[in-house]
Every structure is written in structure tokens, then in C-alpha cells.
mmCIF file of C-alpha atoms in Angstrom:
data_model
loop_
_atom_site.group_PDB
_atom_site.id
_atom_site.type_symbol
_atom_site.label_atom_id
_atom_site.label_comp_id
_atom_site.label_asym_id
_atom_site.label_seq_id
_atom_site.Cartn_x
_atom_site.Cartn_y
_atom_site.Cartn_z
ATOM 1 C CA MET A 1 -14.654 13.519 4.052
ATOM 2 C CA SER A 2 -18.108 12.267 5.122
ATOM 3 C CA ARG A 3 -18.766 11.407 8.616
ATOM 4 C CA ASN A 4 -19.544 7.831 7.355
ATOM 5 C CA ALA A 5 -16.199 7.648 5.510
ATOM 6 C CA GLU A 6 -14.307 8.994 8.451
ATOM 7 C CA LEU A 7 -15.647 6.284 10.810
ATOM 8 C CA ARG A 8 -14.878 3.605 7.912
ATOM 9 C CA PHE A 9 -11.451 5.105 7.723
ATOM 10 C CA ARG A 10 -10.784 5.048 11.355
ATOM 11 C CA ALA A 11 -12.500 1.620 12.061
ATOM 12 C CA VAL A 12 -10.666 -0.201 9.023
ATOM 13 C CA THR A 13 -7.063 1.499 9.777
ATOM 14 C CA ALA A 14 -7.601 0.647 13.608
ATOM 15 C CA PHE A 15 -8.160 -3.160 12.641
ATOM 16 C CA GLN A 16 -5.402 -3.199 9.833
ATOM 17 C CA ARG A 17 -3.067 -1.464 12.464
ATOM 18 C CA ARG A 18 -3.851 -3.677 15.319
ATOM 19 C CA ILE A 19 -4.866 -7.246 13.832
ATOM 20 C CA ALA A 20 -4.317 -7.717 10.342
ATOM 21 C CA ASN A 21 -1.161 -5.979 9.565
ATOM 22 C CA PRO A 22 1.194 -7.785 12.352
ATOM 23 C CA LEU A 23 -0.442 -11.113 11.166
ATOM 24 C CA MET A 24 -0.217 -10.689 7.550
ATOM 25 C CA SER A 25 3.351 -9.405 8.018
ATOM 26 C CA ARG A 26 4.805 -12.526 9.573
ATOM 27 C CA LEU A 27 3.245 -14.766 6.884
ATOM 28 C CA PRO A 28 6.271 -15.620 4.268
ATOM 29 C CA GLY A 29 4.875 -15.262 0.712
ATOM 30 C CA GLN A 30 2.685 -11.848 1.919
ATOM 31 C CA THR A 31 4.050 -9.001 -0.363
ATOM 32 C CA LEU A 32 5.521 -6.005 2.020
ATOM 33 C CA LEU A 33 6.205 -2.467 1.300
ATOM 34 C CA GLU A 34 8.941 -0.753 3.557
ATOM 35 C CA THR A 35 8.736 3.057 3.490
ATOM 36 C CA THR A 36 10.785 5.019 6.153
ATOM 37 C CA GLY A 37 8.432 6.765 8.738
ATOM 38 C CA ARG A 38 8.131 10.207 7.853
ATOM 39 C CA THR A 39 8.616 11.313 11.668
ATOM 40 C CA SER A 40 10.397 8.661 13.178
ATOM 41 C CA GLY A 41 12.698 7.953 10.155
ATOM 42 C CA LEU A 42 12.227 4.299 11.313
ATOM 43 C CA PRO A 43 11.419 1.270 8.558
ATOM 44 C CA ARG A 44 7.754 0.813 8.117
ATOM 45 C CA ARG A 45 6.411 -2.334 6.995
ATOM 46 C CA THR A 46 2.942 -2.946 5.256
ATOM 47 C CA PRO A 47 1.144 -5.720 4.174
ATOM 48 C CA LEU A 48 -0.454 -4.925 0.678
ATOM 49 C CA GLY A 49 -1.595 -6.568 -2.459
ATOM 50 C CA GLY A 50 -0.272 -5.473 -6.041
ATOM 51 C CA ARG A 51 1.364 -6.975 -8.939
ATOM 52 C CA ARG A 52 4.515 -6.852 -10.524
ATOM 53 C CA ILE A 53 4.887 -6.089 -14.238
ATOM 54 C CA GLY A 54 8.115 -6.061 -15.599
ATOM 55 C CA ASP A 55 10.022 -3.515 -13.666
ATOM 56 C CA VAL A 56 7.142 -1.884 -11.966
ATOM 57 C CA PHE A 57 4.837 -2.927 -9.067
ATOM 58 C CA TRP A 58 1.253 -1.646 -9.130
ATOM 59 C CA ILE A 59 -0.795 -0.963 -5.864
ATOM 60 C CA VAL A 60 -3.652 0.653 -5.269
ATOM 61 C CA SER A 61 -4.324 2.505 -1.758
ATOM 62 C CA GLU A 62 -7.682 2.122 -0.557
ATOM 63 C CA PHE A 63 -7.586 5.812 1.293
ATOM 64 C CA GLY A 64 -5.356 7.371 -0.845
ATOM 65 C CA GLU A 65 -3.250 10.327 0.591
ATOM 66 C CA LYS A 66 -4.601 9.357 4.114
ATOM 67 C CA SER A 67 -2.779 6.244 4.324
ATOM 68 C CA HIS A 68 0.276 6.294 6.531
ATOM 69 C CA TYR A 69 2.270 4.571 3.967
ATOM 70 C CA VAL A 70 1.295 7.117 1.088
ATOM 71 C CA ARG A 71 2.190 9.630 3.294
ATOM 72 C CA ASN A 72 5.339 8.252 4.093
ATOM 73 C CA ILE A 73 6.071 8.095 0.100
ATOM 74 C CA GLN A 74 5.546 11.596 -0.454
ATOM 75 C CA ALA A 75 8.012 12.198 2.223
ATOM 76 C CA ASP A 76 10.381 9.930 1.112
ATOM 77 C CA PRO A 77 9.640 7.854 -2.058
ATOM 78 C CA ARG A 78 12.581 5.359 -1.788
ATOM 79 C CA VAL A 79 10.922 2.196 -0.656
ATOM 80 C CA ARG A 80 11.666 -1.555 -0.705
ATOM 81 C CA VAL A 81 9.264 -4.308 -1.648
ATOM 82 C CA ARG A 82 9.299 -7.437 -0.807
ATOM 83 C CA ILE A 83 7.487 -9.607 -3.161
ATOM 84 C CA ARG A 84 7.647 -13.683 -3.137
ATOM 85 C CA GLY A 85 9.835 -13.610 0.142
ATOM 86 C CA ARG A 86 12.340 -11.365 -2.086
ATOM 87 C CA TRP A 87 13.373 -7.689 -1.341
ATOM 88 C CA TYR A 88 13.409 -5.404 -3.933
ATOM 89 C CA GLY A 89 14.530 -1.486 -3.680
ATOM 90 C CA GLY A 90 12.680 1.179 -5.695
ATOM 91 C CA THR A 91 11.152 4.225 -6.020
ATOM 92 C CA ALA A 92 7.244 4.780 -5.365
ATOM 93 C CA HIS A 93 5.393 7.310 -7.616
ATOM 94 C CA PRO A 94 1.912 8.258 -6.239
ATOM 95 C CA LEU A 95 -0.811 8.746 -9.373
ATOM 96 C CA PRO A 96 -3.905 10.641 -8.443
ATOM 97 C CA GLU A 97 -4.554 11.413 -12.116
ATOM 98 C CA ASP A 98 -4.505 7.614 -12.961
ATOM 99 C CA ASP A 99 -7.901 5.595 -12.557
ATOM 100 C CA ALA A 100 -7.532 3.273 -9.780
ATOM 101 C CA VAL A 101 -10.847 1.473 -10.237
ATOM 102 C CA ALA A 102 -9.599 0.122 -13.547
ATOM 103 C CA ARG A 103 -6.109 -0.405 -12.347
ATOM 104 C CA LEU A 104 -7.764 -2.493 -9.572
ATOM 105 C CA SER A 105 -8.994 -5.015 -12.439
ATOM 106 C CA THR A 106 -5.455 -5.689 -13.323
ATOM 107 C CA LEU A 107 -4.414 -6.460 -10.143
ATOM 108 C CA PRO A 108 -4.913 -9.649 -7.713
ATOM 109 C CA ARG A 109 -8.500 -10.241 -7.218
ATOM 110 C CA VAL A 110 -8.882 -10.741 -3.580
ATOM 111 C CA ASN A 111 -7.115 -7.770 -2.547
ATOM 112 C CA SER A 112 -8.719 -5.716 -5.057
ATOM 113 C CA THR A 113 -11.859 -6.573 -4.152
ATOM 114 C CA ALA A 114 -11.144 -5.683 -0.247
ATOM 115 C CA VAL A 115 -10.153 -2.385 -1.626
ATOM 116 C CA ARG A 116 -12.913 -1.324 -3.423
ATOM 117 C CA SER A 117 -15.045 -2.388 -0.681
ATOM 118 C CA LEU A 118 -13.280 -0.854 1.913
ATOM 119 C CA GLY A 119 -11.770 2.113 0.597
ATOM 120 C CA GLY A 120 -12.862 5.687 0.351
ATOM 121 C CA ASN A 121 -10.583 7.397 -1.667
ATOM 122 C CA LEU A 122 -8.620 5.096 -3.970
ATOM 123 C CA MET A 123 -4.994 6.296 -5.187
ATOM 124 C CA THR A 124 -2.711 4.451 -7.791
ATOM 125 C CA ILE A 125 0.894 3.880 -6.686
ATOM 126 C CA ARG A 126 3.709 2.971 -8.904
ATOM 127 C CA VAL A 127 7.089 1.767 -7.942
ATOM 128 C CA ASP A 128 10.184 1.493 -10.230
ATOM 129 C CA LEU A 129 11.973 -1.821 -8.763
ATOM 130 C CA THR A 130 15.729 -1.754 -8.953
ATOM 131 C CA GLU A 131 17.453 -4.736 -8.483
#
């Protein structure tokens, strides 16, 4: 990762962790991804954008494997997703071979624009939902 990309990653993640995520997590309609902390074992909730298509929820991570929630998924793929106020269990699958830019065109526009403009190493995540 270049120095510029590393600085952008640090700035964006600091803003998300300290300001955006705590505020967004409180919004009742915000989609949340709950993973298990790979070190702590505690639930970790991340507000994000994505789209449910049938029994699959699609996400694109803006920093790929550097994102903490992706690292948590790699350690334990069992997750929960809150969609429109309802929680669903599921199993998450990172898909580095998927065309993340093309995938973003199928996801909500506002979030996709932010991910595309702020992200550095995009990666698709597929969550197979269970009831």
C-alpha cells in the first residue's frame, strides 16, 4: 500500500470509528453487520450499506482485508445482519475474485459512491442469510 493510500486508510477509519459509526449505529433503519471480535470474542457492530437479494446480503468493503470486520469474518464467518430493523443470522464469505466495482453498481448508490471514492482495496463480501 502506498504512503498516500495508507494515510487515507488511517484518516477514514479514524473518522468512521470515532464519529460516523457511533452515530450511524443508533439510527433505527441503518443496516448493521455484527461480527465476533477476533481477539476479544465480543460482538462488534459496523454500520454499512449493502443489498439483500433473496437469501443473500451483498457488501463491498472499501479496504478489503484491512477492514476490521473483514478480519473478524476471516476468523469467524458467523455473522448477524440487521436489515430494516430485523436481525438475520448468516455466514459471510469474502470474495476477492469478484469484480467489486461492478458489484457496487448493484448496491445502494449513496453508499456505493462513498465506498468507491474513499476505498483503496475493494472486496466483495457475500452473506448467506438464515432465518
